[in-house]
CSV table of C-alpha atoms in Angstrom, one decimal:
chain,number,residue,atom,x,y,z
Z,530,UNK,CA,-8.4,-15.3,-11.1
Z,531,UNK,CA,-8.4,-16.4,-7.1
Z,532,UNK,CA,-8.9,-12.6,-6.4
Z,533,UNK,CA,-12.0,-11.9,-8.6
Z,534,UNK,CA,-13.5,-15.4,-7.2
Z,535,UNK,CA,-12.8,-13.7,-3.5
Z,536,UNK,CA,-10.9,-16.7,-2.6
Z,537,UNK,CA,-7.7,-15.4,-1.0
Z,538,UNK,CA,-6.1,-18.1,0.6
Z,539,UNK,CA,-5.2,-19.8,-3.3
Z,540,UNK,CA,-4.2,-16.6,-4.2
Z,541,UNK,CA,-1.8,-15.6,-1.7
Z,542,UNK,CA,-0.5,-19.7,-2.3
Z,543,UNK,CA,-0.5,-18.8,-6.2
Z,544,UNK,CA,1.6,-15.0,-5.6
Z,545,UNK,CA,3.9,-16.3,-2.7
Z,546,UNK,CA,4.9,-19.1,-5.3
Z,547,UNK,CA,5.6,-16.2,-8.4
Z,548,UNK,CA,7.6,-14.1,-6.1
Z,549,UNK,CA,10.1,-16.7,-5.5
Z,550,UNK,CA,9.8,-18.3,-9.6
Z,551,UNK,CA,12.3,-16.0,-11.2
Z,552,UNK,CA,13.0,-13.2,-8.8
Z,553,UNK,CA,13.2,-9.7,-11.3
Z,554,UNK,CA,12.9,-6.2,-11.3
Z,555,UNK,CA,9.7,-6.9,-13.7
Z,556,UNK,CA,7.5,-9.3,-12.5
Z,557,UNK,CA,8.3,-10.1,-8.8
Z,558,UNK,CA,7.1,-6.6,-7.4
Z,559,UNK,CA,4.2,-6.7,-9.3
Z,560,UNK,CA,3.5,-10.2,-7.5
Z,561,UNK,CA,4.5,-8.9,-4.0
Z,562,UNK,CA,2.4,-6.2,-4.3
Z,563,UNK,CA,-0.6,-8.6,-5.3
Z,564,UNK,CA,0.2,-10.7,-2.2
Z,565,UNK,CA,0.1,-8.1,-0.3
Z,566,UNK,CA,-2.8,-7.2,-1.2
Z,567,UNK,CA,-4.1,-10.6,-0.8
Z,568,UNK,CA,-3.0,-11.0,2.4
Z,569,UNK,CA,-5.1,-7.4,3.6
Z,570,UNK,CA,-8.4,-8.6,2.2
Z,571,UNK,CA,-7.7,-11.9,3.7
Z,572,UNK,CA,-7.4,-10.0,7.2
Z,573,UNK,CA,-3.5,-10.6,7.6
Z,574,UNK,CA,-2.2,-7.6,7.7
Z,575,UNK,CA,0.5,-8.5,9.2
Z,576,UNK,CA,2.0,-10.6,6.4
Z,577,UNK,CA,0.8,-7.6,4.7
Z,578,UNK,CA,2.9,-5.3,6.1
Z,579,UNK,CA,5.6,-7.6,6.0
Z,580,UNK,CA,5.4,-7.9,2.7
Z,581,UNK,CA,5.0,-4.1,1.7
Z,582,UNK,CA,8.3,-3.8,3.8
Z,583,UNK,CA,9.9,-6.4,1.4
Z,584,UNK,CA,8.7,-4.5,-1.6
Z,585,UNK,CA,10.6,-0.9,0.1
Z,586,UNK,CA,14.0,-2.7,0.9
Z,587,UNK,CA,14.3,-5.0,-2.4
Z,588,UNK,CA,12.7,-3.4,-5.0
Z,589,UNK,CA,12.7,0.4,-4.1
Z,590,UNK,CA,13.0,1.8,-7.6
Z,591,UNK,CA,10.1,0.1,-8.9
Z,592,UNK,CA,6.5,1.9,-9.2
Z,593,UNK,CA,5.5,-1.0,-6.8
Z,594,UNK,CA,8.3,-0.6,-3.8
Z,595,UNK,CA,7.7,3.3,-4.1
Z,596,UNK,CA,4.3,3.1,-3.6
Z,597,UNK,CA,4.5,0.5,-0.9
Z,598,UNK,CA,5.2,3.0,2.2
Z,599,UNK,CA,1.6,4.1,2.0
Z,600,UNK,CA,0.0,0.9,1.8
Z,601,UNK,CA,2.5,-0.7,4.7
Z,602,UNK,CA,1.4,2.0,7.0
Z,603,UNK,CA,-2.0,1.2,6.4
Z,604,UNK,CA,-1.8,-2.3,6.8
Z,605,UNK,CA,0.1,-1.5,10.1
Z,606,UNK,CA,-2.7,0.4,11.4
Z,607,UNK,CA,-5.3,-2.4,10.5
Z,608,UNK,CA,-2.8,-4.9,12.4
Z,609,UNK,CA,-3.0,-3.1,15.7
Z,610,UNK,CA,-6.6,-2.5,15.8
């Protein structure tokens, strides 16, 4: 719900909380991935990056952590602008 009201700093508060709540295979990429993606609109790429690289080493067999590499070198990118 922060996302569609375009305030990013609650959600990246609301996701960093949910990735540590219960850590599984399930839920916790899915809410890495959304604070990550948080974090880039929010301009902090990189804690975005950061976060894409968590996603690749911990949860690498999930749709999330496999498709992290692309977004992680973008977020790079955007970081040393």
């Amino acid at each position: 719900a922060y996302m569609e009201q375009s305030n990013t700093d609650d959600a990246i508060k609301y996701y960093e909380k949910a990735t540590k709540e219960t850590p599984n295979n399930f839920t916790t990429p899915v809410f890495l991935n959304k604070l990550a993606m948080a974090n880039e609109m929010a301009g902090k790429y990189k804690d975005a990056a950061d976060t894409y690289n968590k996603l690749i080493k911990e949860y690498p067999e999930t749709q999330e952590g496999r498709s992290a590499p692309k977004y992680k070198a973008r977020a790079e990118a955007l970081a040393n602008k």
